[in-house]
């Protein structure tokens, strides 16, 4: 077993996430203060019938405009009604108005935003069009129409306002989802075979909650203000005490009793401010886990999804990338030879249309094969098309890519002409992928254990307990020092080397036959690179997997590859056993590559044996 990366793990996970979030919230005095205030306001409104000393509508003409006293804590209004009692009852109306409006706005805006952001295409176009239409409507006119036709009841008015406010939440949700859906860990979840519903619920919704909460708290406050404004303008029900109505009445006696403005005004102001502060505090408490994790989203290719191992110990087409998989199917449908080793690719082309109607060929007629138990190095300078070829094999290219091949066979079965689902199923258990950027491929909101267990349960149909035991054994195998503890850790608590080991554990968790590792050590500290490479080699041997190692480092090739395919400008210019290639490179490009990278450099094994811990 490989030794762990030095200083690699800093677990701080003694408490569950919910408890830690609660603690974070509790450390925010403004958040706690606003929560207490809102709780007090809510309770006083709910228990108004018990707390109110007087009937809020009881008119006592002999008691008009009395100042505060023991009997009337806040005095009386121009009709002799008890201001304190009316204030308590008025809270019911304002809070109920907010609840109705925000429930409607969230119920309409958030699901639509999730669907539009996640699925894009016509769902996005249609819902964005509806949202724009709603935003262009004159709210006040619509409300007046609703009130005049349906009466001044709270529900119709606030439901209408909720619908009119929903585009705000729709747009926010949509924009958050558009960002999240292209995160590598979401791609990883797709590749792991999780359905869209589960991905949205598990990986996307959590990211949406924070911003939506903040916005919802503002919308709630806005609901209170708008409802009070309507009451103030006389569109409310006069028999129903409300803060807006009280304010309106207070203005009628502003010169005789200006203090009457204070109570309803303060109630509205304090409630609205507390809502805004509370929303922000909750979002802060929820959001810290996510923001800690580095967002190394320097995806090498815009659409090339790195599918993670944890999420994904298998390769399959993502939602976006399905067209690419289908392109596989469309392009050529010749079946490959049934006895052709593990992976055999003939004449693969990857082309991107350019804006001027032309095309950019990034992989041009590439052919390669890899057998069980074999390590094939795929080398070439930056931009030569190594990743594009790998993603083409995995069916993970962006939708605009047009992929074609004479044949692509995996384990003797042609990948051409298959539906996306069938491709996904096949790849779900046969190909795995180890990405370049370990941190971006782990969802920051879930523990390592959770991210290892779910794909195993899904792909292997095993119980949670079995998957848990398997995950512990895998973590132990990949050199994680305290597997049980690491299972409970969040990605931000791991070092890059540890995260990559976790991803490798995930990649092999469903017993793939072929592993594609795309520069798996590039993002890692040089001190841990050799350990991770050695681990990959060990696992490949133990499990007799085929391994395609994408790299630009010929030292790595010399160390662990059996054969090497050299890529230049989208073409594979030379494929040879490693020793032969190093001894007598044939292609001028290979010679150039060798002379430029291995000049005066000792073999990697020599370079890394002394004093290496990982
Ligand atoms: N979505 C895209 N549209 C157009 N061209 C693209 C797209 N994605 C990648 N390319 C181009 O494909 C070419 C090959 O890129 P690829 O990432 O495969 O190179 P690479 O050999 O893996 O390089 P590196 O070692 O830097 O990762 C590059 O010229 C790149 O600009």
Tab-separated table of N, CA, C and O in Angstrom, residues 285-372:
chain	number	residue	atom	x	y	z
A	285	UNK	N	-24.551	30.820	6.637
A	285	UNK	CA	-24.333	29.587	7.391
A	285	UNK	C	-24.376	28.372	6.473
A	285	UNK	O	-23.608	27.429	6.628
A	286	UNK	N	-25.263	28.398	5.499
A	286	UNK	CA	-25.380	27.263	4.581
A	286	UNK	C	-24.242	27.236	3.586
A	286	UNK	O	-23.779	26.179	3.187
A	287	UNK	N	-23.797	28.430	3.222
A	287	UNK	CA	-22.923	28.505	2.052
A	287	UNK	C	-21.468	28.276	2.314
A	287	UNK	O	-20.724	28.032	1.382
A	288	UNK	N	-21.029	28.295	3.537
A	288	UNK	CA	-19.594	28.256	3.776
A	288	UNK	C	-18.942	26.979	3.295
A	288	UNK	O	-17.868	26.985	2.746
A	289	UNK	N	-19.635	25.857	3.469
A	289	UNK	CA	-19.057	24.585	3.038
A	289	UNK	C	-18.679	24.643	1.570
A	289	UNK	O	-17.665	24.158	1.138
A	290	UNK	N	-19.610	25.263	0.810
A	290	UNK	CA	-19.390	25.274	-0.628
A	290	UNK	C	-18.278	26.218	-1.025
A	290	UNK	O	-17.499	25.934	-1.887
A	291	UNK	N	-18.251	27.375	-0.347
A	291	UNK	CA	-17.284	28.352	-0.801
A	291	UNK	C	-15.859	27.961	-0.438
A	291	UNK	O	-14.927	28.431	-1.028
A	292	UNK	N	-15.719	27.104	0.551
A	292	UNK	CA	-14.372	26.713	0.951
A	292	UNK	C	-13.699	25.915	-0.160
A	292	UNK	O	-12.546	26.100	-0.460
A	293	UNK	N	-14.467	25.048	-0.764
A	293	UNK	CA	-13.857	24.182	-1.763
A	293	UNK	C	-13.365	24.995	-2.941
A	293	UNK	O	-14.070	25.834	-3.445
A	294	UNK	N	-12.148	24.745	-3.347
A	294	UNK	CA	-11.637	25.526	-4.455
A	294	UNK	C	-12.398	25.231	-5.729
A	294	UNK	O	-12.759	24.101	-5.988
A	295	UNK	N	-12.649	26.263	-6.470
A	295	UNK	CA	-13.340	26.099	-7.734
A	295	UNK	C	-12.308	26.177	-8.844
A	295	UNK	O	-12.098	27.213	-9.450
A	296	UNK	N	-11.610	25.092	-9.036
A	296	UNK	CA	-10.552	25.092	-10.026
A	296	UNK	C	-11.125	24.812	-11.396
A	296	UNK	O	-10.741	23.893	-12.067
A	297	UNK	N	-12.081	25.622	-11.807
A	297	UNK	CA	-12.783	25.221	-12.989
A	297	UNK	C	-12.048	25.625	-14.271
A	297	UNK	O	-12.557	26.302	-15.120
A	298	UNK	N	-10.810	25.225	-14.353
A	298	UNK	CA	-10.101	25.526	-15.580
A	298	UNK	C	-10.211	24.319	-16.493
A	298	UNK	O	-9.224	23.747	-16.894
A	299	UNK	N	-11.421	23.941	-16.739
A	299	UNK	CA	-11.633	22.779	-17.575
A	299	UNK	C	-10.905	22.981	-18.890
A	299	UNK	O	-11.032	23.985	-19.538
A	300	UNK	N	-10.143	21.985	-19.237
A	300	UNK	CA	-9.269	22.172	-20.392
A	300	UNK	C	-10.049	22.427	-21.655
A	300	UNK	O	-9.661	23.174	-22.522
A	301	UNK	N	-11.171	21.757	-21.766
A	301	UNK	CA	-11.968	21.991	-22.947
A	301	UNK	C	-13.315	22.411	-22.455
A	301	UNK	O	-13.782	21.948	-21.448
A	302	UNK	N	-13.938	23.279	-23.164
A	302	UNK	CA	-15.165	23.834	-22.650
A	302	UNK	C	-16.196	22.772	-22.370
A	302	UNK	O	-16.947	22.851	-21.433
A	303	UNK	N	-16.275	21.818	-23.143
A	303	UNK	CA	-17.328	20.854	-22.919
A	303	UNK	C	-16.856	19.536	-22.431
A	303	UNK	O	-17.624	18.662	-22.119
A	304	UNK	N	-15.607	19.358	-22.375
A	304	UNK	CA	-15.137	18.045	-22.017
A	304	UNK	C	-15.299	17.821	-20.552
A	304	UNK	O	-14.591	18.325	-19.735
A	305	UNK	N	-16.266	17.052	-20.223
A	305	UNK	CA	-16.555	16.853	-18.830
A	305	UNK	C	-15.596	15.882	-18.235
A	305	UNK	O	-15.413	14.807	-18.721
A	306	UNK	N	-14.992	16.296	-17.194
A	306	UNK	CA	-14.196	15.331	-16.483
A	306	UNK	C	-15.129	14.572	-15.604
A	306	UNK	O	-15.796	15.127	-14.779
A	307	UNK	N	-15.189	13.322	-15.743
A	307	UNK	CA	-16.095	12.555	-14.960
A	307	UNK	C	-15.337	12.013	-13.813
A	307	UNK	O	-14.280	11.490	-13.964
A	308	UNK	N	-15.829	12.212	-12.694
A	308	UNK	CA	-15.020	11.825	-11.596
A	308	UNK	C	-15.231	10.437	-11.223
A	308	UNK	O	-16.172	9.785	-11.514
A	309	UNK	N	-14.269	10.059	-10.548
A	309	UNK	CA	-14.317	8.736	-10.112
A	309	UNK	C	-15.322	8.547	-9.057
A	309	UNK	O	-16.083	7.602	-9.074
A	310	UNK	N	-15.368	9.426	-8.119
A	310	UNK	CA	-16.295	9.163	-7.043
A	310	UNK	C	-17.669	9.186	-7.572
A	310	UNK	O	-18.456	8.320	-7.333
A	311	UNK	N	-17.922	10.215	-8.286
A	311	UNK	CA	-19.209	10.227	-8.843
A	311	UNK	C	-19.278	9.207	-9.854
A	311	UNK	O	-20.271	8.916	-10.403
A	312	UNK	N	-18.280	8.651	-10.225
A	312	UNK	CA	-18.378	8.107	-11.492
A	312	UNK	C	-17.560	6.965	-11.834
A	312	UNK	O	-17.166	6.837	-12.866
A	313	UNK	N	-17.305	6.225	-11.194
A	313	UNK	CA	-16.403	5.186	-11.546
A	313	UNK	C	-16.769	4.551	-12.849
A	313	UNK	O	-16.755	3.370	-13.005
A	314	UNK	N	-17.145	5.267	-13.744
A	314	UNK	CA	-17.516	4.721	-15.033
A	314	UNK	C	-17.642	5.850	-16.016
A	314	UNK	O	-17.792	6.976	-15.676
A	315	UNK	N	-17.643	5.533	-17.251
A	315	UNK	CA	-17.782	6.573	-18.245
A	315	UNK	C	-19.116	6.477	-18.914
A	315	UNK	O	-19.581	5.431	-19.272
A	316	UNK	N	-19.750	7.577	-19.072
A	316	UNK	CA	-20.998	7.584	-19.799
A	316	UNK	C	-21.280	8.967	-20.284
A	316	UNK	O	-20.708	9.932	-19.833
A	317	UNK	N	-22.205	9.071	-21.202
A	317	UNK	CA	-22.481	10.371	-21.776
A	317	UNK	C	-23.267	11.212	-20.821
A	317	UNK	O	-24.181	10.753	-20.175
A	318	UNK	N	-22.922	12.470	-20.711
A	318	UNK	CA	-23.674	13.376	-19.877
A	318	UNK	C	-24.846	13.911	-20.671
A	318	UNK	O	-24.922	13.739	-21.863
A	319	UNK	N	-25.738	14.599	-19.959
A	319	UNK	CA	-26.917	15.118	-20.652
A	319	UNK	C	-26.500	15.997	-21.814
A	319	UNK	O	-26.972	15.860	-22.929
A	320	UNK	N	-25.546	16.902	-21.520
A	320	UNK	CA	-25.088	17.793	-22.566
A	320	UNK	C	-24.351	17.043	-23.627
A	320	UNK	O	-24.316	17.400	-24.772
A	321	UNK	N	-23.694	16.038	-23.165
A	321	UNK	CA	-22.790	15.372	-24.061
A	321	UNK	C	-23.456	14.246	-24.818
A	321	UNK	O	-22.865	13.642	-25.678
A	322	UNK	N	-24.675	13.997	-24.487
A	322	UNK	CA	-25.339	12.915	-25.197
A	322	UNK	C	-25.308	13.075	-26.700
A	322	UNK	O	-25.115	12.111	-27.403
A	323	UNK	N	-25.508	14.275	-27.197
A	323	UNK	CA	-25.439	14.399	-28.638
A	323	UNK	C	-24.139	13.861	-29.192
A	323	UNK	O	-24.116	13.298	-30.266
A	324	UNK	N	-23.057	14.039	-28.420
A	324	UNK	CA	-21.802	13.522	-28.907
A	324	UNK	C	-21.857	12.015	-29.000
A	324	UNK	O	-21.382	11.407	-29.946
A	325	UNK	N	-22.443	11.422	-27.972
A	325	UNK	CA	-22.561	9.975	-28.001
A	325	UNK	C	-23.412	9.565	-29.192
A	325	UNK	O	-23.127	8.585	-29.879
A	326	UNK	N	-24.450	10.348	-29.416
A	326	UNK	CA	-25.299	10.030	-30.549
A	326	UNK	C	-24.557	10.228	-31.857
A	326	UNK	O	-24.794	9.526	-32.823
A	327	UNK	N	-23.648	11.225	-31.837
A	327	UNK	CA	-22.864	11.410	-33.043
A	327	UNK	C	-22.070	10.156	-33.334
A	327	UNK	O	-21.875	9.767	-34.469
A	328	UNK	N	-21.582	9.545	-32.264
A	328	UNK	CA	-20.919	8.261	-32.420
A	328	UNK	C	-21.797	7.357	-33.256
A	328	UNK	O	-21.376	6.707	-34.193
A	329	UNK	N	-23.038	7.332	-32.836
A	329	UNK	CA	-23.973	6.422	-33.458
A	329	UNK	C	-24.256	6.822	-34.892
A	329	UNK	O	-24.306	5.984	-35.783
A	330	UNK	N	-24.422	8.101	-35.092
A	330	UNK	CA	-24.815	8.562	-36.397
A	330	UNK	C	-23.692	8.432	-37.408
A	330	UNK	O	-23.898	8.108	-38.553
A	331	UNK	N	-22.483	8.729	-36.933
A	331	UNK	CA	-21.401	8.881	-37.872
A	331	UNK	C	-21.123	7.620	-38.666
A	331	UNK	O	-21.165	7.619	-39.875
A	332	UNK	N	-20.884	6.574	-37.974
A	332	UNK	CA	-20.571	5.341	-38.660
A	332	UNK	C	-21.152	4.213	-37.855
A	332	UNK	O	-21.181	4.277	-36.660
A	333	UNK	N	-21.596	3.207	-38.499
A	333	UNK	CA	-22.254	2.160	-37.728
A	333	UNK	C	-21.644	0.786	-37.966
A	333	UNK	O	-22.240	-0.225	-37.666
A	334	UNK	N	-20.443	0.780	-38.467
A	334	UNK	CA	-19.830	-0.527	-38.664
A	334	UNK	C	-19.455	-1.129	-37.329
A	334	UNK	O	-18.788	-0.490	-36.526
A	335	UNK	N	-19.844	-2.343	-37.081
A	335	UNK	CA	-19.428	-2.968	-35.841
A	335	UNK	C	-17.945	-3.291	-35.876
A	335	UNK	O	-17.380	-3.553	-36.932
A	336	UNK	N	-17.301	-3.265	-34.731
A	336	UNK	CA	-15.888	-3.581	-34.668
A	336	UNK	C	-15.691	-5.068	-34.519
A	336	UNK	O	-16.621	-5.802	-34.247
A	337	UNK	N	-14.498	-5.522	-34.689
A	337	UNK	CA	-14.234	-6.937	-34.533
A	337	UNK	C	-14.479	-7.363	-33.098
A	337	UNK	O	-14.127	-6.649	-32.167
A	338	UNK	N	-15.075	-8.523	-32.943
A	338	UNK	CA	-15.496	-8.943	-31.613
A	338	UNK	C	-14.327	-9.358	-30.732
A	338	UNK	O	-14.408	-9.345	-29.531
A	339	UNK	N	-13.190	-9.693	-31.321
A	339	UNK	CA	-12.092	-10.208	-30.513
A	339	UNK	C	-10.962	-9.192	-30.429
A	339	UNK	O	-9.791	-9.536	-30.392
A	340	UNK	N	-11.327	-7.935	-30.436
A	340	UNK	CA	-10.303	-6.919	-30.633
A	340	UNK	C	-9.724	-6.388	-29.338
A	340	UNK	O	-9.418	-5.217	-29.238
A	341	UNK	N	-9.542	-7.178	-28.316
A	341	UNK	CA	-8.956	-6.662	-27.085
A	341	UNK	C	-9.958	-5.834	-26.327
A	341	UNK	O	-11.162	-5.909	-26.559
A	342	UNK	N	-9.425	-4.998	-25.409
A	342	UNK	CA	-10.345	-4.255	-24.551
A	342	UNK	C	-10.951	-3.037	-25.258
A	342	UNK	O	-12.157	-2.954	-25.453
A	343	UNK	N	-10.117	-2.129	-25.658
A	343	UNK	CA	-10.626	-0.945	-26.382
A	343	UNK	C	-9.891	-0.832	-27.707
A	343	UNK	O	-8.661	-0.951	-27.768
A	344	UNK	N	-10.666	-0.630	-28.725
A	344	UNK	CA	-10.040	-0.462	-30.044
A	344	UNK	C	-10.769	0.671	-30.749
A	344	UNK	O	-11.992	0.636	-30.892
A	345	UNK	N	-10.024	1.668	-31.108
A	345	UNK	CA	-10.606	2.843	-31.778
A	345	UNK	C	-9.987	2.967	-33.156
A	345	UNK	O	-8.754	2.942	-33.287
A	346	UNK	N	-10.843	3.046	-34.168
A	346	UNK	CA	-10.336	3.197	-35.529
A	346	UNK	C	-10.793	4.521	-36.103
A	346	UNK	O	-11.985	4.792	-36.175
A	347	UNK	N	-9.836	5.303	-36.482
A	347	UNK	CA	-10.123	6.453	-37.320
A	347	UNK	C	-11.119	7.426	-36.681
A	347	UNK	O	-12.120	7.787	-37.282
A	348	UNK	N	-10.816	7.820	-35.475
A	348	UNK	CA	-11.735	8.762	-34.812
A	348	UNK	C	-11.412	10.199	-35.223
A	348	UNK	O	-10.260	10.600	-35.298
A	349	UNK	N	-12.484	10.920	-35.496
A	349	UNK	CA	-12.359	12.342	-35.844
A	349	UNK	C	-13.227	13.158	-34.896
A	349	UNK	O	-14.359	12.771	-34.611
A	350	UNK	N	-12.710	14.242	-34.439
A	350	UNK	CA	-13.518	15.174	-33.644
A	350	UNK	C	-13.400	16.550	-34.291
A	350	UNK	O	-12.287	17.048	-34.493
A	351	UNK	N	-14.546	17.088	-34.607
A	351	UNK	CA	-14.564	18.344	-35.361
A	351	UNK	C	-15.504	19.321	-34.664
A	351	UNK	O	-16.570	18.936	-34.186
A	352	UNK	N	-15.089	20.564	-34.612
A	352	UNK	CA	-15.973	21.615	-34.086
A	352	UNK	C	-16.320	22.585	-35.208
A	352	UNK	O	-15.409	23.037	-35.921
A	353	UNK	N	-17.595	22.903	-35.354
A	353	UNK	CA	-17.940	23.918	-36.342
A	353	UNK	C	-17.411	25.276	-35.896
A	353	UNK	O	-17.418	25.576	-34.693
A	354	UNK	N	-16.937	26.060	-36.812
A	354	UNK	CA	-16.468	27.408	-36.452
A	354	UNK	C	-17.539	28.418	-36.843
A	354	UNK	O	-18.436	28.111	-37.639
A	355	UNK	N	-17.430	29.580	-36.270
A	355	UNK	CA	-18.465	30.599	-36.471
A	355	UNK	C	-18.652	30.977	-37.933
A	355	UNK	O	-19.758	31.314	-38.369
A	356	UNK	N	-17.587	30.881	-38.719
A	356	UNK	CA	-17.677	31.327	-40.114
A	356	UNK	C	-18.166	30.230	-41.053
A	356	UNK	O	-18.000	30.324	-42.265
A	357	UNK	N	-18.747	29.174	-40.494
A	357	UNK	CA	-19.287	28.104	-41.339
A	357	UNK	C	-18.264	27.025	-41.661
A	357	UNK	O	-18.597	26.012	-42.271
A	358	UNK	N	-17.040	27.190	-41.210
A	358	UNK	CA	-16.021	26.167	-41.456
A	358	UNK	C	-15.986	25.166	-40.319
A	358	UNK	O	-16.930	25.063	-39.525
A	359	UNK	N	-14.892	24.431	-40.227
A	359	UNK	CA	-14.770	23.480	-39.133
A	359	UNK	C	-13.333	23.415	-38.637
A	359	UNK	O	-12.393	23.689	-39.389
A	360	UNK	N	-13.221	23.073	-37.361
A	360	UNK	CA	-11.900	22.943	-36.756
A	360	UNK	C	-11.725	21.473	-36.381
A	360	UNK	O	-12.485	20.939	-35.563
A	361	UNK	N	-10.752	20.850	-37.001
A	361	UNK	CA	-10.514	19.420	-36.727
A	361	UNK	C	-9.546	19.332	-35.555
A	361	UNK	O	-8.410	19.788	-35.653
A	362	UNK	N	-9.980	18.750	-34.447
A	362	UNK	CA	-9.088	18.659	-33.290
A	362	UNK	C	-8.552	17.239	-33.095
A	362	UNK	O	-7.522	17.034	-32.458
A	363	UNK	N	-9.271	16.250	-33.613
A	363	UNK	CA	-8.738	14.888	-33.661
A	363	UNK	C	-8.969	14.406	-35.079
A	363	UNK	O	-10.081	14.477	-35.599
A	364	UNK	N	-7.898	13.918	-35.683
A	364	UNK	CA	-7.998	13.627	-37.109
A	364	UNK	C	-7.589	12.193	-37.390
A	364	UNK	O	-6.410	11.863	-37.415
A	365	UNK	N	-8.584	11.338	-37.519
A	365	UNK	CA	-8.330	9.946	-37.905
A	365	UNK	C	-7.451	9.188	-36.923
A	365	UNK	O	-6.557	8.438	-37.325
A	366	UNK	N	-7.705	9.365	-35.629
A	366	UNK	CA	-6.863	8.708	-34.626
A	366	UNK	C	-7.300	7.259	-34.399
A	366	UNK	O	-8.496	6.968	-34.306
A	367	UNK	N	-6.329	6.369	-34.324
A	367	UNK	CA	-6.621	4.960	-34.024
A	367	UNK	C	-5.709	4.513	-32.891
A	367	UNK	O	-4.529	4.879	-32.855
A	368	UNK	N	-6.271	3.749	-31.989
A	368	UNK	CA	-5.448	3.182	-30.915
A	368	UNK	C	-6.138	1.952	-30.352
A	368	UNK	O	-7.323	1.721	-30.594
A	369	UNK	N	-5.386	1.171	-29.629
A	369	UNK	CA	-6.010	0.082	-28.896
A	369	UNK	C	-5.268	-0.119	-27.583
A	369	UNK	O	-4.097	0.258	-27.451
A	370	UNK	N	-6.002	-0.653	-26.638
A	370	UNK	CA	-5.369	-1.000	-25.364
A	370	UNK	C	-5.977	-2.313	-24.892
A	370	UNK	O	-7.180	-2.550	-25.057
A	371	UNK	N	-5.153	-3.179	-24.377
A	371	UNK	CA	-5.630	-4.485	-23.926
A	371	UNK	C	-5.724	-4.526	-22.414
A	371	UNK	O	-5.217	-3.646	-21.725
A	372	UNK	N	-6.337	-5.581	-21.941
A	372	UNK	CA	-6.383	-5.777	-20.483
A	372	UNK	C	-4.958	-5.891	-19.945
A	372	UNK	O	-4.110	-6.509	-20.580
